[in-house]
Tab-separated table of C-alpha atoms in Angstrom:
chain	number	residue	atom	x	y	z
A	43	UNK	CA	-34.805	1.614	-22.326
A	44	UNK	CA	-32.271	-0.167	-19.850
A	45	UNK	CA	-33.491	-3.105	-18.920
A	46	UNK	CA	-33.174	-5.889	-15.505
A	47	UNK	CA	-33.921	-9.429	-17.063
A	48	UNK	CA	-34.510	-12.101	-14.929
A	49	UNK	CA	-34.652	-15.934	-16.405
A	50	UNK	CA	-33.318	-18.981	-14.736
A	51	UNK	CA	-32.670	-20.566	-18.520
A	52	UNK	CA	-29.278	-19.452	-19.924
A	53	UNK	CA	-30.027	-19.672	-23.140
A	54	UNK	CA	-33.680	-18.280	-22.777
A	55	UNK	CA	-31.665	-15.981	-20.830
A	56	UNK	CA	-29.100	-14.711	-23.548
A	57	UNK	CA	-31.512	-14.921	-26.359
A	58	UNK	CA	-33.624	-12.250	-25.000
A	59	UNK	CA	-31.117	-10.113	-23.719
A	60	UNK	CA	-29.508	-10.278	-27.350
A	61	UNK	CA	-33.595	-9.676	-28.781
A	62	UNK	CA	-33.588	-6.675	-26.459
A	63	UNK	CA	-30.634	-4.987	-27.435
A	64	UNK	CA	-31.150	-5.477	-31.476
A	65	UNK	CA	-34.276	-3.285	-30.903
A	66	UNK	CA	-31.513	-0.793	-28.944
A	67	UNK	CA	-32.626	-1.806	-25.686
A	68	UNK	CA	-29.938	-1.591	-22.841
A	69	UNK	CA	-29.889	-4.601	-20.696
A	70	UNK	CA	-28.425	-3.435	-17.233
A	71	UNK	CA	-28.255	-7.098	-15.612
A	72	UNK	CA	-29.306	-10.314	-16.764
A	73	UNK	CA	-29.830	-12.734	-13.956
A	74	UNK	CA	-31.133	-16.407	-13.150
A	75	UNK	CA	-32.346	-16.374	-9.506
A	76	UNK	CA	-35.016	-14.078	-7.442
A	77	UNK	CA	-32.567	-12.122	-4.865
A	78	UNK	CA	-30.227	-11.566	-7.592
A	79	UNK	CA	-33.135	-9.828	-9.299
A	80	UNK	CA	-33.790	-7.868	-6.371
A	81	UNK	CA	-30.540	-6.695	-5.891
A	82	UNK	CA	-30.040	-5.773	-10.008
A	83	UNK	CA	-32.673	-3.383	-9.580
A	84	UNK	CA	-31.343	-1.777	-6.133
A	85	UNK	CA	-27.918	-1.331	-8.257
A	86	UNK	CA	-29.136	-0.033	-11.574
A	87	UNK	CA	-32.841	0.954	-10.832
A	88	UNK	CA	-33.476	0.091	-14.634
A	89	UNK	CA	-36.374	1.425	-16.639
A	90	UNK	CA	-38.297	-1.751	-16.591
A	91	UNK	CA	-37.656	-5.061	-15.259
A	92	UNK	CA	-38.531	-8.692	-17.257
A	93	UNK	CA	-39.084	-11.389	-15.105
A	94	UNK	CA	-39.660	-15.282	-15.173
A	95	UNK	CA	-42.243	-16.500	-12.949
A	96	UNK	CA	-40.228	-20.121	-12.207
A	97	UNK	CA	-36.901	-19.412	-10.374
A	98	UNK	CA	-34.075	-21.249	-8.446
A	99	UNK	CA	-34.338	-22.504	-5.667
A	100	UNK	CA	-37.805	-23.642	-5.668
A	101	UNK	CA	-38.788	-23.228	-9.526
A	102	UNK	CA	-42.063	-22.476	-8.191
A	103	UNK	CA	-43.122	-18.265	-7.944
A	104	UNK	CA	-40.102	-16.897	-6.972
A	105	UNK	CA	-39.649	-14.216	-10.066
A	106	UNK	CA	-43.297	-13.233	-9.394
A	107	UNK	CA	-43.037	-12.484	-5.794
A	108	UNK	CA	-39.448	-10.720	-6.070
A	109	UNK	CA	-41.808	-9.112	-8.555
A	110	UNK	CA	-44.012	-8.170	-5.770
A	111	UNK	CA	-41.395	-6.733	-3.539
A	112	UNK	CA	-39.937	-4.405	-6.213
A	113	UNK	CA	-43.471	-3.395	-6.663
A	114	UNK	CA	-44.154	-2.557	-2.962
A	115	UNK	CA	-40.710	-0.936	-2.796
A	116	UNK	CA	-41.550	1.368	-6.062
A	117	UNK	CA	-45.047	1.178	-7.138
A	118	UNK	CA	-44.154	2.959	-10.082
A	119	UNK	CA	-41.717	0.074	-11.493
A	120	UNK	CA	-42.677	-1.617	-14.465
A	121	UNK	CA	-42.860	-5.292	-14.724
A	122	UNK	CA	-43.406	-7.620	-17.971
A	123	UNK	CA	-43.555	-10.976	-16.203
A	124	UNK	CA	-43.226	-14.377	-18.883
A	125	UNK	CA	-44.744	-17.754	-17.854
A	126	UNK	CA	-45.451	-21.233	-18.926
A	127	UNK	CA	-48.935	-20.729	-16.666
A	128	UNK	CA	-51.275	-18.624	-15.143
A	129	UNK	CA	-49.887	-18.190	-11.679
A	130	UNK	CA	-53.190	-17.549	-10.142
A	131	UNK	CA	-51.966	-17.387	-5.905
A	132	UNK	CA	-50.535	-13.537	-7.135
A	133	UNK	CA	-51.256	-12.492	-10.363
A	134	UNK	CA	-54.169	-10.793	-9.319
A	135	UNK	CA	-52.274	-9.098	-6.266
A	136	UNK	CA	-49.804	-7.502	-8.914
A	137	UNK	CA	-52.064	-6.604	-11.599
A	138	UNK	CA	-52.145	-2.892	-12.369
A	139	UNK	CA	-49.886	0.125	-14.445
A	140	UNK	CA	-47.072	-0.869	-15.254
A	141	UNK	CA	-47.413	-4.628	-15.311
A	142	UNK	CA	-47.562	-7.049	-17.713
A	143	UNK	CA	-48.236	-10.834	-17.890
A	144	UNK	CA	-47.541	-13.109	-20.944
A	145	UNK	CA	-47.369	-16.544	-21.403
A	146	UNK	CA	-44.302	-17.710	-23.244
A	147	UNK	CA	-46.374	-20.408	-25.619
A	148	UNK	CA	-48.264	-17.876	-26.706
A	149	UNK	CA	-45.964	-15.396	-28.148
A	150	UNK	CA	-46.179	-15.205	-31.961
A	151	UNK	CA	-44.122	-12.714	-32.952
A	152	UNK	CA	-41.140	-10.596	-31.823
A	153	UNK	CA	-42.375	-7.610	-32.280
A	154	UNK	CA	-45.446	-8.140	-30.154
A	155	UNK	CA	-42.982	-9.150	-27.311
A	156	UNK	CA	-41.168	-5.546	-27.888
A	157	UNK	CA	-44.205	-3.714	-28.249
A	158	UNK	CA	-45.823	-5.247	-24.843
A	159	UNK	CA	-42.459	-4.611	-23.512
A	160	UNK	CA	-42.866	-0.668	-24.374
A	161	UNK	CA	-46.633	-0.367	-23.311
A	162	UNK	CA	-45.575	-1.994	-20.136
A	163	UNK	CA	-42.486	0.487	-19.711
A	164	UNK	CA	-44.875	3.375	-20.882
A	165	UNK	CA	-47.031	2.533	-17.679
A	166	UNK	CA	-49.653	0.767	-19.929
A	167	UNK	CA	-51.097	-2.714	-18.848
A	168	UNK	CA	-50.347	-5.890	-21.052
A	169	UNK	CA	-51.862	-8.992	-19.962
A	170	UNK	CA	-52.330	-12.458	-22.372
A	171	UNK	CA	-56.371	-12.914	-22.759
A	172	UNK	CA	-56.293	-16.556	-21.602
A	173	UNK	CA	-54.695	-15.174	-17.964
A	174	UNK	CA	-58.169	-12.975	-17.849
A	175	UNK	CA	-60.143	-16.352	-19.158
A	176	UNK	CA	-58.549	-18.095	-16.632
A	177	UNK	CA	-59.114	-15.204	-13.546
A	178	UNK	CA	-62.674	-14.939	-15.087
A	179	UNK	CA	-63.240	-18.518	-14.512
A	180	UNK	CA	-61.477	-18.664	-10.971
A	181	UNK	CA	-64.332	-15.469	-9.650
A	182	UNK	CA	-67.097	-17.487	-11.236
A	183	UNK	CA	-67.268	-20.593	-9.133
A	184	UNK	CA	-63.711	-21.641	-7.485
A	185	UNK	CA	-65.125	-24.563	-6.977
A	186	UNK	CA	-66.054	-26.085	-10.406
A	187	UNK	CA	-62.313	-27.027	-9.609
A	188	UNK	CA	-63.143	-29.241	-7.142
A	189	UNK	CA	-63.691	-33.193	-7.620
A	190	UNK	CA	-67.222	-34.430	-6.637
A	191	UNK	CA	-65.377	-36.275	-3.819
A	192	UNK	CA	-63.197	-33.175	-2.288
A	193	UNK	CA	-67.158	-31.176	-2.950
A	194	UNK	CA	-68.566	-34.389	-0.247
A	195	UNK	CA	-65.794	-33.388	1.966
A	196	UNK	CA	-65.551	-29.834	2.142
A	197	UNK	CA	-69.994	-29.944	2.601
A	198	UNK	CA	-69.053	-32.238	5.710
A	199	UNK	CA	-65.837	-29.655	7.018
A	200	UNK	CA	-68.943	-26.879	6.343
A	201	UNK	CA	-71.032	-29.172	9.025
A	202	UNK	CA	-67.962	-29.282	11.464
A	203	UNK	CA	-67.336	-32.917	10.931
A	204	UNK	CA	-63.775	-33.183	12.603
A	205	UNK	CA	-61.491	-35.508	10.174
A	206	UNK	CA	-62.144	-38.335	11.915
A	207	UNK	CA	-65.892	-38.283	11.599
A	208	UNK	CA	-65.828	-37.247	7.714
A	209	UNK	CA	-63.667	-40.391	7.230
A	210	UNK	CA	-66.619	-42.605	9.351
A	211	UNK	CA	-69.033	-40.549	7.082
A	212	UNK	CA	-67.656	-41.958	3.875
A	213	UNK	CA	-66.159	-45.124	4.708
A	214	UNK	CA	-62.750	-43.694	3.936
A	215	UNK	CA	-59.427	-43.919	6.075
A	216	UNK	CA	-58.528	-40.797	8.128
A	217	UNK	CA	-55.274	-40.488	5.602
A	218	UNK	CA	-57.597	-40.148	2.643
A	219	UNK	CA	-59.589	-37.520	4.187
A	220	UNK	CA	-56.120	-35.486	4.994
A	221	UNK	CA	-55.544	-35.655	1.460
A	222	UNK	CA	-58.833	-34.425	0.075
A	223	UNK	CA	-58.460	-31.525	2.523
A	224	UNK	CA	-54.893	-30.697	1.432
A	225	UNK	CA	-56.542	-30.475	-2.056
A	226	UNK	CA	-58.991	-28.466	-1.485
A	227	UNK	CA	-57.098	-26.065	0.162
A	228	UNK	CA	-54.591	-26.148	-3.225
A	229	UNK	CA	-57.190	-25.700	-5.539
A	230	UNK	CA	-59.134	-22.635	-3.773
A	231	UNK	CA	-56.107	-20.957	-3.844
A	232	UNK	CA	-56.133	-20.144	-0.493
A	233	UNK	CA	-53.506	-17.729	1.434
A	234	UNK	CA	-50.755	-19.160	3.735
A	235	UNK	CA	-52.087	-19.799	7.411
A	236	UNK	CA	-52.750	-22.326	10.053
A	237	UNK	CA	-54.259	-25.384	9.104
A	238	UNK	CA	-57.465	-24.381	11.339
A	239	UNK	CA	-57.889	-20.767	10.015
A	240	UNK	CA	-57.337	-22.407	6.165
A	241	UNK	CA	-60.125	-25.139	6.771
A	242	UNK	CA	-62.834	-22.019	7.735
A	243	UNK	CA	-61.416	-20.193	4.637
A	244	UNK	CA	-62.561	-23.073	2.893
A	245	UNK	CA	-65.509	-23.842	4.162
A	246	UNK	CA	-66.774	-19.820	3.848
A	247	UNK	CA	-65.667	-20.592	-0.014
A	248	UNK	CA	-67.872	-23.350	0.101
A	249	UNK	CA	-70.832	-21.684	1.429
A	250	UNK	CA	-70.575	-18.659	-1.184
A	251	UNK	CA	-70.481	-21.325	-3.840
């Protein structure tokens, strides 16, 4: 297969590239930032692509949402994407033929890296069982994740308390309140938006819960 590989570690980098081609793999590009990812593929449209989640200049999702756009531009594209963590804002988004997810801790063997690699390239789905634990566990109740404290606030945002009035509620300052908010909002995994659209977001999460 050729191969676009995508890690922001040189010598994670190298080391599969060199993996890739002792199993007579082609790698095509091997590159340590998102756009240069994007434009590898434009230049070689490779067979599959391998991509780090965690990518300059942020180190937060960068390899997963270039992922995204390569997958929007060709849905057919397969993706094996490696991370240290369940990425949980777009994994689901991306899931589907083609893809693959795997966390790097959890990789015992080579050859189960190559052979995921393959499925994935074959149009088969690969995805580490404690990503699907953890997805399970997100659709069950998103807000087991939630402190009893930020659960006090979000049943008083559900009432319409304004800030102000939540922080009179509980004998808190109005800073304190910002920050349980702000926390809430992180851990329900809502999408970008205004900070008045993403407070009814949460409090319809809190109302199905």
């Amino acid at each position: 297969m050729r191969v676009v590989l995508a890690e922001d570690s040189v010598l994670l980098r190298e080391g599969l590239a060199g993996l890739l081609e002792r199993f007579g793999h082609t790698v095509d590009a091997a590159v340590a930032d998102a756009p240069a990812l994007v434009a590898a593929v434009e230049e070689h449209a490779p067979d599959v692509v391998v991509t780090d989640v965690r990518m300059p200049p942020g180190f937060t999702d960068e390899g997963l949402r270039a992922a995204l756009t390569l997958r929007r531009a060709r849905p057919e594209l397969p993706v094996l994407v490696l991370s240290q963590y369940v990425q949980q804002a777009y994994v689901e988004e991306i899931m589907g033929p083609g893809i693959g997810y795997l966390l790097k801790d959890r990789i015992g063997h080579v050859a189960e890296f190559v052979d995921a690699l393959e499925r994935v390239a074959a149009g088969g789905t690969v995805v580490d069982p404690e990503v699907v634990r953890q997805l399970l566990a997100k659709r069950r109740d998103p807000l087991q994740r939630l402190t009893p404290r930020e659960r006090e606030v979000l049943a008083l945002v559900a009432e319409g308390r304004s800030n102000a009035a939540i922080a009179r509620a509980l004998v808190v300052t109005d800073a304190a309140v910002a920050k349980h908010i702000a926390g809430i909002l992180a851990k329900l995994d809502l999408p970008p938006a205004e900070d008045d659209h993403r407070r009814v977001l949460a409090v319809l999460a809190y109302l199905r819960g």
